[in-house]
């Protein structure tokens, strides 16, 4: 990645010597800044690009990624929605859909998130896209659909601790203690890093009277 950044920077410097700020120059500059983790400068170049060419998928998507990295999640969601609605965009916009859907879940807009993740599953089904479907359906209390989606996610990546974590929540909701024990064991063995999810699991366990299973080393 460092070598790529250096090559991109050299190419950009050479372009500056021979041309004015063309559309290509501005967009290439924004990409270089993004690769250098200078998201504020990248956004500045993207805004200049947008003034020249109007709404374009590549610009809106990269603006969304910059805002996401800066923690400006509402702005990033706005850009992802623009990118998603543009007619001239690639069929597969996996990262845009993942980040957009996750932000919608964080906002509590589960129906919209479900639509985004289902479309993502059609273009490129992965563990994370099916997990998004499962989380959305779980929060909509569509437990049968949630279970199907989470099982699909699990089949694609049986070592994703977050999938096992949501299977824990699902089994608590469905009052299935034996299945919960198995899922909780896997969640612990795979060292779930999502502390917020683990906190929710423990709260639901206390509310529902589920005991912590004995985990064999």
mmCIF file of N, CA and C in Angstrom, residues 82-189:
data_model
loop_
_atom_site.group_PDB
_atom_site.id
_atom_site.type_symbol
_atom_site.label_atom_id
_atom_site.label_comp_id
_atom_site.label_asym_id
_atom_site.label_seq_id
_atom_site.Cartn_x
_atom_site.Cartn_y
_atom_site.Cartn_z
ATOM 1 N N UNK A 82 -27.176 8.765 -2.331
ATOM 2 C CA UNK A 82 -27.050 9.386 -3.654
ATOM 3 C C UNK A 82 -26.392 8.410 -4.616
ATOM 4 N N UNK A 83 -25.297 7.788 -4.181
ATOM 5 C CA UNK A 83 -24.578 6.831 -5.028
ATOM 6 C C UNK A 83 -25.474 5.661 -5.418
ATOM 7 N N UNK A 84 -26.284 5.205 -4.477
ATOM 8 C CA UNK A 84 -27.166 4.060 -4.712
ATOM 9 C C UNK A 84 -28.279 4.379 -5.708
ATOM 10 N N UNK A 85 -28.721 5.631 -5.725
ATOM 11 C CA UNK A 85 -29.846 6.018 -6.585
ATOM 12 C C UNK A 85 -29.425 6.382 -8.011
ATOM 13 N N UNK A 86 -28.141 6.652 -8.236
ATOM 14 C CA UNK A 86 -27.693 7.077 -9.564
ATOM 15 C C UNK A 86 -27.836 5.941 -10.572
ATOM 16 N N UNK A 87 -28.326 6.264 -11.759
ATOM 17 C CA UNK A 87 -28.544 5.241 -12.787
ATOM 18 C C UNK A 87 -27.222 4.696 -13.332
ATOM 19 N N UNK A 88 -26.268 5.581 -13.549
ATOM 20 C CA UNK A 88 -24.974 5.149 -14.095
ATOM 21 C C UNK A 88 -24.037 4.767 -12.958
ATOM 22 N N UNK A 89 -24.269 3.600 -12.430
ATOM 23 C CA UNK A 89 -23.403 3.077 -11.366
ATOM 24 C C UNK A 89 -23.166 1.605 -11.619
ATOM 25 N N UNK A 90 -22.102 1.023 -11.043
ATOM 26 C CA UNK A 90 -21.875 -0.420 -11.203
ATOM 27 C C UNK A 90 -23.008 -1.224 -10.568
ATOM 28 N N UNK A 91 -23.199 -2.434 -11.054
ATOM 29 C CA UNK A 91 -24.217 -3.299 -10.453
ATOM 30 C C UNK A 91 -23.810 -3.735 -9.047
ATOM 31 N N UNK A 92 -22.514 -3.966 -8.872
ATOM 32 C CA UNK A 92 -21.989 -4.436 -7.593
ATOM 33 C C UNK A 92 -21.345 -3.273 -6.850
ATOM 34 N N UNK A 93 -22.026 -2.750 -5.832
ATOM 35 C CA UNK A 93 -21.460 -1.679 -5.007
ATOM 36 C C UNK A 93 -21.435 -2.175 -3.555
ATOM 37 N N UNK A 94 -20.710 -3.244 -3.357
ATOM 38 C CA UNK A 94 -20.727 -4.017 -2.119
ATOM 39 C C UNK A 94 -20.415 -3.173 -0.882
ATOM 40 N N UNK A 95 -19.296 -2.439 -0.905
ATOM 41 C CA UNK A 95 -18.901 -1.666 0.275
ATOM 42 C C UNK A 95 -19.898 -0.555 0.576
ATOM 43 N N UNK A 96 -20.401 0.096 -0.475
ATOM 44 C CA UNK A 96 -21.413 1.138 -0.279
ATOM 45 C C UNK A 96 -22.651 0.544 0.394
ATOM 46 N N UNK A 97 -23.112 -0.605 -0.106
ATOM 47 C CA UNK A 97 -24.296 -1.236 0.478
ATOM 48 C C UNK A 97 -24.051 -1.671 1.927
ATOM 49 N N UNK A 98 -22.870 -2.226 2.209
ATOM 50 C CA UNK A 98 -22.574 -2.672 3.569
ATOM 51 C C UNK A 98 -22.594 -1.501 4.553
ATOM 52 N N UNK A 99 -21.902 -0.434 4.196
ATOM 53 C CA UNK A 99 -21.820 0.714 5.106
ATOM 54 C C UNK A 99 -23.161 1.443 5.206
ATOM 55 N N UNK A 100 -23.849 1.536 4.088
ATOM 56 C CA UNK A 100 -25.159 2.181 4.070
ATOM 57 C C UNK A 100 -26.143 1.401 4.931
ATOM 58 N N UNK A 101 -26.198 0.088 4.742
ATOM 59 C CA UNK A 101 -27.113 -0.744 5.513
ATOM 60 C C UNK A 101 -26.806 -0.722 7.002
ATOM 61 N N UNK A 102 -25.513 -0.749 7.341
ATOM 62 C CA UNK A 102 -25.116 -0.722 8.755
ATOM 63 C C UNK A 102 -25.513 0.591 9.411
ATOM 64 N N UNK A 103 -25.360 1.699 8.673
ATOM 65 C CA UNK A 103 -25.750 2.996 9.211
ATOM 66 C C UNK A 103 -27.261 3.070 9.415
ATOM 67 N N UNK A 104 -28.017 2.497 8.487
ATOM 68 C CA UNK A 104 -29.477 2.471 8.620
ATOM 69 C C UNK A 104 -29.897 1.654 9.838
ATOM 70 N N UNK A 105 -29.208 0.550 10.094
ATOM 71 C CA UNK A 105 -29.494 -0.250 11.292
ATOM 72 C C UNK A 105 -29.204 0.562 12.543
ATOM 73 N N UNK A 106 -28.069 1.262 12.555
ATOM 74 C CA UNK A 106 -27.725 2.102 13.709
ATOM 75 C C UNK A 106 -28.781 3.189 13.933
ATOM 76 N N UNK A 107 -29.393 3.648 12.839
ATOM 77 C CA UNK A 107 -30.432 4.683 12.933
ATOM 78 C C UNK A 107 -31.809 4.106 13.274
ATOM 79 N N UNK A 108 -31.917 2.772 13.317
ATOM 80 C CA UNK A 108 -33.198 2.140 13.626
ATOM 81 C C UNK A 108 -34.131 2.034 12.439
ATOM 82 N N UNK A 109 -33.615 2.286 11.233
ATOM 83 C CA UNK A 109 -34.442 2.205 10.018
ATOM 84 C C UNK A 109 -34.282 0.805 9.422
ATOM 85 N N UNK A 110 -34.882 -0.176 10.087
ATOM 86 C CA UNK A 110 -34.629 -1.582 9.759
ATOM 87 C C UNK A 110 -35.229 -2.009 8.422
ATOM 88 N N UNK A 111 -36.377 -1.457 8.052
ATOM 89 C CA UNK A 111 -36.986 -1.830 6.771
ATOM 90 C C UNK A 111 -36.126 -1.363 5.606
ATOM 91 N N UNK A 112 -35.634 -0.137 5.690
ATOM 92 C CA UNK A 112 -34.761 0.381 4.638
ATOM 93 C C UNK A 112 -33.456 -0.408 4.601
ATOM 94 N N UNK A 113 -32.928 -0.729 5.778
ATOM 95 C CA UNK A 113 -31.697 -1.523 5.850
ATOM 96 C C UNK A 113 -31.898 -2.895 5.218
ATOM 97 N N UNK A 114 -33.038 -3.502 5.494
ATOM 98 C CA UNK A 114 -33.342 -4.820 4.924
ATOM 99 C C UNK A 114 -33.344 -4.763 3.402
ATOM 100 N N UNK A 115 -33.963 -3.735 2.843
ATOM 101 C CA UNK A 115 -33.996 -3.570 1.391
ATOM 102 C C UNK A 115 -32.584 -3.444 0.821
ATOM 103 N N UNK A 116 -31.746 -2.663 1.484
ATOM 104 C CA UNK A 116 -30.361 -2.465 1.017
ATOM 105 C C UNK A 116 -29.588 -3.777 1.054
ATOM 106 N N UNK A 117 -29.687 -4.507 2.166
ATOM 107 C CA UNK A 117 -28.930 -5.752 2.298
ATOM 108 C C UNK A 117 -29.445 -6.844 1.362
ATOM 109 N N UNK A 118 -30.748 -6.891 1.118
ATOM 110 C CA UNK A 118 -31.280 -7.879 0.174
ATOM 111 C C UNK A 118 -30.767 -7.614 -1.232
ATOM 112 N N UNK A 119 -30.698 -6.341 -1.613
ATOM 113 C CA UNK A 119 -30.149 -6.007 -2.929
ATOM 114 C C UNK A 119 -28.664 -6.337 -3.002
ATOM 115 N N UNK A 120 -27.966 -6.139 -1.888
ATOM 116 C CA UNK A 120 -26.549 -6.496 -1.838
ATOM 117 C C UNK A 120 -26.366 -8.004 -1.990
ATOM 118 N N UNK A 121 -27.271 -8.775 -1.391
ATOM 119 C CA UNK A 121 -27.191 -10.241 -1.498
ATOM 120 C C UNK A 121 -27.409 -10.714 -2.939
ATOM 121 N N UNK A 122 -28.216 -9.979 -3.685
ATOM 122 C CA UNK A 122 -28.465 -10.350 -5.082
ATOM 123 C C UNK A 122 -27.235 -10.111 -5.952
ATOM 124 N N UNK A 123 -26.517 -9.007 -5.684
ATOM 125 C CA UNK A 123 -25.358 -8.678 -6.516
ATOM 126 C C UNK A 123 -24.110 -9.431 -6.072
ATOM 127 N N UNK A 124 -23.898 -9.538 -4.752
ATOM 128 C CA UNK A 124 -22.750 -10.304 -4.258
ATOM 129 C C UNK A 124 -23.045 -10.815 -2.850
ATOM 130 N N UNK A 125 -23.595 -12.016 -2.744
ATOM 131 C CA UNK A 125 -23.924 -12.558 -1.422
ATOM 132 C C UNK A 125 -22.663 -12.925 -0.634
ATOM 133 N N UNK A 126 -22.514 -12.342 0.530
ATOM 134 C CA UNK A 126 -21.393 -12.653 1.420
ATOM 135 C C UNK A 126 -21.930 -12.867 2.824
ATOM 136 N N UNK A 127 -21.059 -13.286 3.709
ATOM 137 C CA UNK A 127 -21.450 -13.451 5.112
ATOM 138 C C UNK A 127 -22.015 -12.152 5.662
ATOM 139 N N UNK A 128 -21.374 -11.031 5.350
ATOM 140 C CA UNK A 128 -21.784 -9.746 5.927
ATOM 141 C C UNK A 128 -23.105 -9.243 5.349
ATOM 142 N N UNK A 129 -23.376 -9.505 4.073
ATOM 143 C CA UNK A 129 -24.657 -9.061 3.519
ATOM 144 C C UNK A 129 -25.808 -9.870 4.128
ATOM 145 N N UNK A 130 -25.610 -11.178 4.280
ATOM 146 C CA UNK A 130 -26.655 -12.001 4.903
ATOM 147 C C UNK A 130 -26.796 -11.684 6.389
ATOM 148 N N UNK A 131 -25.678 -11.353 7.036
ATOM 149 C CA UNK A 131 -25.761 -10.926 8.435
ATOM 150 C C UNK A 131 -26.620 -9.669 8.547
ATOM 151 N N UNK A 132 -26.435 -8.732 7.615
ATOM 152 C CA UNK A 132 -27.251 -7.521 7.608
ATOM 153 C C UNK A 132 -28.726 -7.825 7.465
ATOM 154 N N UNK A 133 -29.061 -8.793 6.595
ATOM 155 C CA UNK A 133 -30.456 -9.221 6.446
ATOM 156 C C UNK A 133 -30.960 -9.807 7.762
ATOM 157 N N UNK A 134 -30.128 -10.655 8.370
ATOM 158 C CA UNK A 134 -30.522 -11.297 9.623
ATOM 159 C C UNK A 134 -30.755 -10.313 10.749
ATOM 160 N N UNK A 135 -29.869 -9.312 10.870
ATOM 161 C CA UNK A 135 -30.014 -8.301 11.922
ATOM 162 C C UNK A 135 -31.279 -7.475 11.700
ATOM 163 N N UNK A 136 -31.499 -7.090 10.445
ATOM 164 C CA UNK A 136 -32.686 -6.282 10.118
ATOM 165 C C UNK A 136 -33.962 -7.044 10.457
ATOM 166 N N UNK A 137 -34.031 -8.304 10.028
ATOM 167 C CA UNK A 137 -35.226 -9.108 10.293
ATOM 168 C C UNK A 137 -35.405 -9.360 11.786
ATOM 169 N N UNK A 138 -34.309 -9.570 12.499
ATOM 170 C CA UNK A 138 -34.392 -9.779 13.959
ATOM 171 C C UNK A 138 -35.033 -8.566 14.623
ATOM 172 N N UNK A 139 -34.589 -7.383 14.255
ATOM 173 C CA UNK A 139 -35.125 -6.166 14.865
ATOM 174 C C UNK A 139 -36.565 -5.881 14.437
ATOM 175 N N UNK A 140 -36.960 -6.431 13.278
ATOM 176 C CA UNK A 140 -38.346 -6.314 12.822
ATOM 177 C C UNK A 140 -39.220 -7.431 13.393
ATOM 178 N N UNK A 141 -38.585 -8.281 14.227
ATOM 179 C CA UNK A 141 -39.254 -9.439 14.856
ATOM 180 C C UNK A 141 -39.750 -10.452 13.819
ATOM 181 N N UNK A 142 -39.098 -10.478 12.680
ATOM 182 C CA UNK A 142 -39.376 -11.494 11.664
ATOM 183 C C UNK A 142 -38.359 -12.621 11.875
ATOM 184 N N UNK A 143 -38.587 -13.394 12.931
ATOM 185 C CA UNK A 143 -37.570 -14.323 13.413
ATOM 186 C C UNK A 143 -37.281 -15.468 12.452
ATOM 187 N N UNK A 144 -38.305 -15.968 11.757
ATOM 188 C CA UNK A 144 -38.070 -17.059 10.801
ATOM 189 C C UNK A 144 -37.134 -16.607 9.685
ATOM 190 N N UNK A 145 -37.393 -15.412 9.152
ATOM 191 C CA UNK A 145 -36.544 -14.881 8.088
ATOM 192 C C UNK A 145 -35.146 -14.566 8.612
ATOM 193 N N UNK A 146 -35.086 -14.077 9.837
ATOM 194 C CA UNK A 146 -33.789 -13.780 10.447
ATOM 195 C C UNK A 146 -32.954 -15.042 10.580
ATOM 196 N N UNK A 147 -33.598 -16.118 11.019
ATOM 197 C CA UNK A 147 -32.859 -17.373 11.197
ATOM 198 C C UNK A 147 -32.326 -17.891 9.864
ATOM 199 N N UNK A 148 -33.129 -17.828 8.814
ATOM 200 C CA UNK A 148 -32.671 -18.277 7.498
ATOM 201 C C UNK A 148 -31.460 -17.469 7.031
ATOM 202 N N UNK A 149 -31.521 -16.147 7.228
ATOM 203 C CA UNK A 149 -30.432 -15.278 6.795
ATOM 204 C C UNK A 149 -29.171 -15.535 7.611
ATOM 205 N N UNK A 150 -29.319 -15.685 8.920
ATOM 206 C CA UNK A 150 -28.156 -15.916 9.779
ATOM 207 C C UNK A 150 -27.529 -17.275 9.515
ATOM 208 N N UNK A 151 -28.336 -18.267 9.207
ATOM 209 C CA UNK A 151 -27.803 -19.588 8.867
ATOM 210 C C UNK A 151 -27.033 -19.533 7.546
ATOM 211 N N UNK A 152 -27.535 -18.731 6.609
ATOM 212 C CA UNK A 152 -26.821 -18.553 5.342
ATOM 213 C C UNK A 152 -25.481 -17.855 5.587
ATOM 214 N N UNK A 153 -25.502 -16.824 6.426
ATOM 215 C CA UNK A 153 -24.255 -16.128 6.778
ATOM 216 C C UNK A 153 -23.282 -17.084 7.444
ATOM 217 N N UNK A 154 -23.794 -17.916 8.330
ATOM 218 C CA UNK A 154 -22.957 -18.877 9.047
ATOM 219 C C UNK A 154 -22.345 -19.915 8.125
ATOM 220 N N UNK A 155 -23.107 -20.307 7.097
ATOM 221 C CA UNK A 155 -22.578 -21.293 6.145
ATOM 222 C C UNK A 155 -21.452 -20.696 5.298
ATOM 223 N N UNK A 156 -21.517 -19.379 5.063
ATOM 224 C CA UNK A 156 -20.480 -18.709 4.274
ATOM 225 C C UNK A 156 -19.229 -18.437 5.102
ATOM 226 N N UNK A 157 -19.408 -18.204 6.400
ATOM 227 C CA UNK A 157 -18.254 -17.990 7.282
ATOM 228 C C UNK A 157 -18.608 -18.468 8.688
ATOM 229 N N UNK A 158 -18.335 -19.745 8.970
ATOM 230 C CA UNK A 158 -18.696 -20.298 10.282
ATOM 231 C C UNK A 158 -17.857 -19.752 11.433
ATOM 232 N N UNK A 159 -16.858 -18.938 11.137
ATOM 233 C CA UNK A 159 -16.011 -18.386 12.201
ATOM 234 C C UNK A 159 -16.279 -16.891 12.437
ATOM 235 N N UNK A 160 -17.378 -16.388 11.943
ATOM 236 C CA UNK A 160 -17.753 -14.998 12.204
ATOM 237 C C UNK A 160 -18.486 -14.943 13.545
ATOM 238 N N UNK A 161 -17.822 -14.383 14.545
ATOM 239 C CA UNK A 161 -18.374 -14.366 15.903
ATOM 240 C C UNK A 161 -19.649 -13.553 16.001
ATOM 241 N N UNK A 162 -19.769 -12.510 15.174
ATOM 242 C CA UNK A 162 -20.952 -11.653 15.243
ATOM 243 C C UNK A 162 -22.198 -12.410 14.788
ATOM 244 N N UNK A 163 -22.044 -13.283 13.803
ATOM 245 C CA UNK A 163 -23.175 -14.114 13.355
ATOM 246 C C UNK A 163 -23.644 -15.001 14.508
ATOM 247 N N UNK A 164 -22.698 -15.630 15.188
ATOM 248 C CA UNK A 164 -23.057 -16.476 16.333
ATOM 249 C C UNK A 164 -23.719 -15.647 17.425
ATOM 250 N N UNK A 165 -23.259 -14.411 17.593
ATOM 251 C CA UNK A 165 -23.848 -13.540 18.599
ATOM 252 C C UNK A 165 -25.315 -13.250 18.319
ATOM 253 N N UNK A 166 -25.634 -12.984 17.055
ATOM 254 C CA UNK A 166 -27.038 -12.723 16.717
ATOM 255 C C UNK A 166 -27.868 -14.000 16.752
ATOM 256 N N UNK A 167 -27.234 -15.136 16.499
ATOM 257 C CA UNK A 167 -27.947 -16.405 16.686
ATOM 258 C C UNK A 167 -28.281 -16.613 18.167
ATOM 259 N N UNK A 168 -27.391 -16.131 19.052
ATOM 260 C CA UNK A 168 -27.697 -16.169 20.494
ATOM 261 C C UNK A 168 -28.967 -15.372 20.789
ATOM 262 N N UNK A 169 -29.022 -14.148 20.285
ATOM 263 C CA UNK A 169 -30.193 -13.297 20.525
ATOM 264 C C UNK A 169 -31.463 -13.925 19.952
ATOM 265 N N UNK A 170 -31.328 -14.507 18.778
ATOM 266 C CA UNK A 170 -32.484 -15.133 18.136
ATOM 267 C C UNK A 170 -33.007 -16.295 18.967
ATOM 268 N N UNK A 171 -32.097 -17.121 19.492
ATOM 269 C CA UNK A 171 -32.520 -18.276 20.280
ATOM 270 C C UNK A 171 -33.096 -17.870 21.630
ATOM 271 N N UNK A 172 -32.650 -16.748 22.169
ATOM 272 C CA UNK A 172 -33.285 -16.225 23.387
ATOM 273 C C UNK A 172 -34.714 -15.800 23.065
ATOM 274 N N UNK A 173 -34.873 -15.071 21.954
ATOM 275 C CA UNK A 173 -36.207 -14.595 21.549
ATOM 276 C C UNK A 173 -37.167 -15.749 21.308
ATOM 277 N N UNK A 174 -36.640 -16.864 20.783
ATOM 278 C CA UNK A 174 -37.468 -18.031 20.475
ATOM 279 C C UNK A 174 -37.523 -19.030 21.632
ATOM 280 N N UNK A 175 -36.889 -18.658 22.768
ATOM 281 C CA UNK A 175 -36.892 -19.494 23.972
ATOM 282 C C UNK A 175 -36.358 -20.908 23.684
ATOM 283 N N UNK A 176 -35.161 -20.946 23.110
ATOM 284 C CA UNK A 176 -34.512 -22.224 22.795
ATOM 285 C C UNK A 176 -33.182 -22.291 23.542
ATOM 286 N N UNK A 177 -33.201 -22.686 24.806
ATOM 287 C CA UNK A 177 -31.989 -22.662 25.637
ATOM 288 C C UNK A 177 -30.872 -23.576 25.144
ATOM 289 N N UNK A 178 -31.207 -24.754 24.621
ATOM 290 C CA UNK A 178 -30.162 -25.670 24.158
ATOM 291 C C UNK A 178 -29.403 -25.086 22.971
ATOM 292 N N UNK A 179 -30.153 -24.559 22.005
ATOM 293 C CA UNK A 179 -29.516 -23.951 20.839
ATOM 294 C C UNK A 179 -28.729 -22.704 21.243
ATOM 295 N N UNK A 180 -29.278 -21.972 22.214
ATOM 296 C CA UNK A 180 -28.572 -20.787 22.714
ATOM 297 C C UNK A 180 -27.215 -21.178 23.286
ATOM 298 N N UNK A 181 -27.180 -22.243 24.086
ATOM 299 C CA UNK A 181 -25.921 -22.677 24.696
ATOM 300 C C UNK A 181 -24.854 -22.943 23.636
ATOM 301 N N UNK A 182 -25.247 -23.618 22.570
ATOM 302 C CA UNK A 182 -24.293 -23.937 21.497
ATOM 303 C C UNK A 182 -23.771 -22.657 20.835
ATOM 304 N N UNK A 183 -24.675 -21.740 20.567
ATOM 305 C CA UNK A 183 -24.282 -20.494 19.892
ATOM 306 C C UNK A 183 -23.428 -19.622 20.804
ATOM 307 N N UNK A 184 -23.789 -19.564 22.090
ATOM 308 C CA UNK A 184 -23.015 -18.758 23.035
ATOM 309 C C UNK A 184 -21.601 -19.308 23.180
ATOM 310 N N UNK A 185 -21.494 -20.634 23.209
ATOM 311 C CA UNK A 185 -20.173 -21.268 23.300
ATOM 312 C C UNK A 185 -19.292 -20.863 22.124
ATOM 313 N N UNK A 186 -19.870 -20.880 20.914
ATOM 314 C CA UNK A 186 -19.119 -20.491 19.728
ATOM 315 C C UNK A 186 -18.750 -18.997 19.769
ATOM 316 N N UNK A 187 -19.672 -18.189 20.273
ATOM 317 C CA UNK A 187 -19.406 -16.750 20.371
ATOM 318 C C UNK A 187 -18.199 -16.483 21.262
ATOM 319 N N UNK A 188 -18.110 -17.198 22.386
ATOM 320 C CA UNK A 188 -16.990 -17.019 23.316
ATOM 321 C C UNK A 188 -15.699 -17.585 22.727
ATOM 322 N N UNK A 189 -15.787 -18.769 22.134
ATOM 323 C CA UNK A 189 -14.584 -19.396 21.564
ATOM 324 C C UNK A 189 -13.985 -18.553 20.441
#
